[in-house]
Short mmCIF file of C-alpha atoms in Angstrom, two decimals:
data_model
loop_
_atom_site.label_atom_id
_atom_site.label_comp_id
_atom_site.label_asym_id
_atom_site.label_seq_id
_atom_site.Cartn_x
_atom_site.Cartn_y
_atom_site.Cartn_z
CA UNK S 1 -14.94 24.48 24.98
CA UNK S 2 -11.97 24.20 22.13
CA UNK S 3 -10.32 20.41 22.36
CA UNK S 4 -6.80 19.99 22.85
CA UNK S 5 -4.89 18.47 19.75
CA UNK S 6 -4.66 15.27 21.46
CA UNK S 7 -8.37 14.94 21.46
CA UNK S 8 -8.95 16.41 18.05
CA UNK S 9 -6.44 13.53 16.45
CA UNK S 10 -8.43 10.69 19.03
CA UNK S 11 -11.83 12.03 17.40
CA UNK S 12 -10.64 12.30 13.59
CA UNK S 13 -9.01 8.81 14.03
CA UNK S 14 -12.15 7.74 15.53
CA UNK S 15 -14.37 9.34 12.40
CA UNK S 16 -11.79 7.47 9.62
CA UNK S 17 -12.47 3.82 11.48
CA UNK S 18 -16.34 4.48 11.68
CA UNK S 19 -16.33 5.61 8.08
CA UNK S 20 -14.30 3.23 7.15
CA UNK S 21 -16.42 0.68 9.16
CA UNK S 22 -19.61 1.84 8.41
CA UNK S 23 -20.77 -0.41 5.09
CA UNK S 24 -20.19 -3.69 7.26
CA UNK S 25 -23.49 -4.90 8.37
CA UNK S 26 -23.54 -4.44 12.17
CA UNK S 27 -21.15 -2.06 12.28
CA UNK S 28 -20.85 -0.52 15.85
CA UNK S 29 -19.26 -3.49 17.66
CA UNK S 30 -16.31 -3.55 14.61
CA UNK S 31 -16.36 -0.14 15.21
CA UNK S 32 -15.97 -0.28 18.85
CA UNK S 33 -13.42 -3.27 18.99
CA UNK S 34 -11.05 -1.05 16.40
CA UNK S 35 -11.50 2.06 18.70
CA UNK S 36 -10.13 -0.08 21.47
CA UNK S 37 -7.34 -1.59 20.00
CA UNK S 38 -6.65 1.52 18.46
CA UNK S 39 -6.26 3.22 21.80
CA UNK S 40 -6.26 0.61 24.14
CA UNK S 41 -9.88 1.94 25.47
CA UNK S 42 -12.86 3.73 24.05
CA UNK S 43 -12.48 7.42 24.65
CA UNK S 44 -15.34 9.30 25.79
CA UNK S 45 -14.85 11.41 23.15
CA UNK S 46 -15.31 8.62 20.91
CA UNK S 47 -19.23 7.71 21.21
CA UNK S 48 -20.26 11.03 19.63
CA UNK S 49 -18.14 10.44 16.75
CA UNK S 50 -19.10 7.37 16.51
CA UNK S 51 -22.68 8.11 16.99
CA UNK S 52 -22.39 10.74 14.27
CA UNK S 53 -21.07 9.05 11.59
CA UNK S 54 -23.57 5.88 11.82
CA UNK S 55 -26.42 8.32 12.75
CA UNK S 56 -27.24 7.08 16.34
CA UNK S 57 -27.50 8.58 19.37
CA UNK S 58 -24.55 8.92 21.93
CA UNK S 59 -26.94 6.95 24.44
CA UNK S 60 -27.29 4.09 21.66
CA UNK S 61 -23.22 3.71 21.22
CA UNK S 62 -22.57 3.88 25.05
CA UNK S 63 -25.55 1.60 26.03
CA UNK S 64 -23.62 -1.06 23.47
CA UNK S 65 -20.30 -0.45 24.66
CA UNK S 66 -21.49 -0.71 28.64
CA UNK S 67 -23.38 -4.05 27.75
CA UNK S 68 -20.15 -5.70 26.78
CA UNK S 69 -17.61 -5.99 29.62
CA UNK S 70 -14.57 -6.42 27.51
CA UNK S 71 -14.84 -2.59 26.48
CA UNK S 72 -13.08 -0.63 28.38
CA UNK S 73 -13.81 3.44 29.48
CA UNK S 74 -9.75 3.71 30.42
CA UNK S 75 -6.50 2.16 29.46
CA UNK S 76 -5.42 -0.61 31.17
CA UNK S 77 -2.31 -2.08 32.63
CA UNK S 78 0.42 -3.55 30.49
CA UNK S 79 -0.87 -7.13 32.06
CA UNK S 80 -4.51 -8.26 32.14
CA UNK S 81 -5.03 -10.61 34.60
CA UNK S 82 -8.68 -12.06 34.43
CA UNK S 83 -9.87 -14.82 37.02
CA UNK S 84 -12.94 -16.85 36.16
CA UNK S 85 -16.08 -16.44 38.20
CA UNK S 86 -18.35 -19.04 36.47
CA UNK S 87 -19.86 -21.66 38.43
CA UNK S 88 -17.83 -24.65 37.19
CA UNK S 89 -14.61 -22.76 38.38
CA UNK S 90 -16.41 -21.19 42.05
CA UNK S 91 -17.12 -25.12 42.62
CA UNK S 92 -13.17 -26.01 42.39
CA UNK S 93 -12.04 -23.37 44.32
CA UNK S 94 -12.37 -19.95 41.96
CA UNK S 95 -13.61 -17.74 45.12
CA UNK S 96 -10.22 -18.37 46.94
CA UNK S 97 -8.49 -17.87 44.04
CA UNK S 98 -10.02 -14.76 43.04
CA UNK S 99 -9.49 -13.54 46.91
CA UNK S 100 -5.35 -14.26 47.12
CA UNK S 101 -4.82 -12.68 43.65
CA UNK S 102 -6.89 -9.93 44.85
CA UNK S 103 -5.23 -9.58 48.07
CA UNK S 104 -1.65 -10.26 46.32
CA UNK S 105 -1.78 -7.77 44.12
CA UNK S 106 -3.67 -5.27 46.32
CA UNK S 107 -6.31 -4.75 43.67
CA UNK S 108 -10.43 -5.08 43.61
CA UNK S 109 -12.34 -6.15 40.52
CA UNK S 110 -11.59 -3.62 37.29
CA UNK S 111 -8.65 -1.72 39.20
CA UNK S 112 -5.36 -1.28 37.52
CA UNK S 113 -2.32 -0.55 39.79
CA UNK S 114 -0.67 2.69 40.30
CA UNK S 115 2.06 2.09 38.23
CA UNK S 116 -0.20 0.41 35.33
CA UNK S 117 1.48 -2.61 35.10
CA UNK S 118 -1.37 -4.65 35.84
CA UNK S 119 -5.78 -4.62 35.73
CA UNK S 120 -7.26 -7.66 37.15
CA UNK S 121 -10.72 -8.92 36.06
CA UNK S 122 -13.29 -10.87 36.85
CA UNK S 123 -14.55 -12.75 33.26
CA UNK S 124 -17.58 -15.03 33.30
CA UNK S 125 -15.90 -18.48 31.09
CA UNK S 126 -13.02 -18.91 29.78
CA UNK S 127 -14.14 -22.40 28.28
CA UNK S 128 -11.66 -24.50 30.55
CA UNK S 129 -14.80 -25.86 32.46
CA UNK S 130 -12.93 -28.83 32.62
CA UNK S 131 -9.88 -27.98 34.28
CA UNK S 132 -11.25 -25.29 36.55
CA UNK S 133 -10.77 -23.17 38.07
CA UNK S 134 -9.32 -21.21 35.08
CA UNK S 135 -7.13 -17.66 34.82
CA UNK S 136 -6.78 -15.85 31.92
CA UNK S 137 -3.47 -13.45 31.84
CA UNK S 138 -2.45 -11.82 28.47
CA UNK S 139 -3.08 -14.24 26.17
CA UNK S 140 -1.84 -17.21 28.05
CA UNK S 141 -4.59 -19.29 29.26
CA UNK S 142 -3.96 -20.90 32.92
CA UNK S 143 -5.84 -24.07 33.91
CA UNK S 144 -6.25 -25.92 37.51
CA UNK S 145 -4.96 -22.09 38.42
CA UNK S 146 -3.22 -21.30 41.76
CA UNK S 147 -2.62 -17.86 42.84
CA UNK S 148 1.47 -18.85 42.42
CA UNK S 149 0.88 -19.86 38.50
CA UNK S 150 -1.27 -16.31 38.11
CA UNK S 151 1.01 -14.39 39.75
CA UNK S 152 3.99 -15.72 38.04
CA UNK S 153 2.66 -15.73 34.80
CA UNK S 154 1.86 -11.95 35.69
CA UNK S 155 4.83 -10.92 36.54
CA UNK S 156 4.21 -10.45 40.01
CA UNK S 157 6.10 -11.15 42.99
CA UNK S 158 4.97 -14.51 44.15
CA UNK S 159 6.80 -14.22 48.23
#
């Protein structure tokens, strides 16, 4: 099956960061993180490439990237919204939280809305233990979390 020159330029941009990657010790999971910033996921089409140039199998780069939940398979929304489902934050309320973000934004665990401006996630510590429970959206950090403070930091319509 020929590739499409999309795919060709994802797969030759994937080679140049694996080669270019390769003499760090450890170097699939520098590899991997640079594929998804790159692209904002890890194509498919990536693992063989990657697999190629550092002599592994496709099985051994995809059983890496699916151990890690921070890798992602597809894009996602502009907005990552990531509740925390550790026990410190379930204690203080984290399972109602999780459940009127969900329901708020109409979206299950890994989903990204139709119009991709948002993926919510469930992430296992965010290291605010102490002011659980905790929210994570973009960069901005969210203790003692209510769905109003998530969903306005989010962008979301909070009515």
């Amino acid at each position: 099956m020929a590739l499409d020159v999309a795919e060709s330029e994802t797969i030759a941009r994937v080679r140049e960061i694996a080669t270019r990657l390769k003499p760090l010790e450890g170097p699939l999971l520098p590899i991997l993180h640079e594929v998804q910033e790159t692209f904002g996921h890890v194509p498919a089409s990536a693992l063989p490439a990657i697999a190629d140039v550092l002599n592994l199998t496709a099985a051994e780069v995809h059983g890496t990237m699916s151990f890690y939940p921070d890798f992602r398979t597809a894009p996602a929304g502009r907005t990552v919204v990531k509740i925390c489902r550790a026990e410190a934050c379930k204690a203080m309320g984290g399972d109602a939280l999780a459940a009127e973000v969900q329901e708020r934004m109409g979206l299950g665990w890994h989903e990204t809305s139709a119009d991709e401006r948002a993926t919510l996630e469930p992430v296992y510590c965010l290291g605010l233990c102490a002011c659980a429970p905790a929210a994570m959206v973009g960069d901005t950090l969210i203790g003692r979390a209510d769905a109003a403070a998530v969903l306005r930091a989010a962008g979301e319509d909070t009515a």
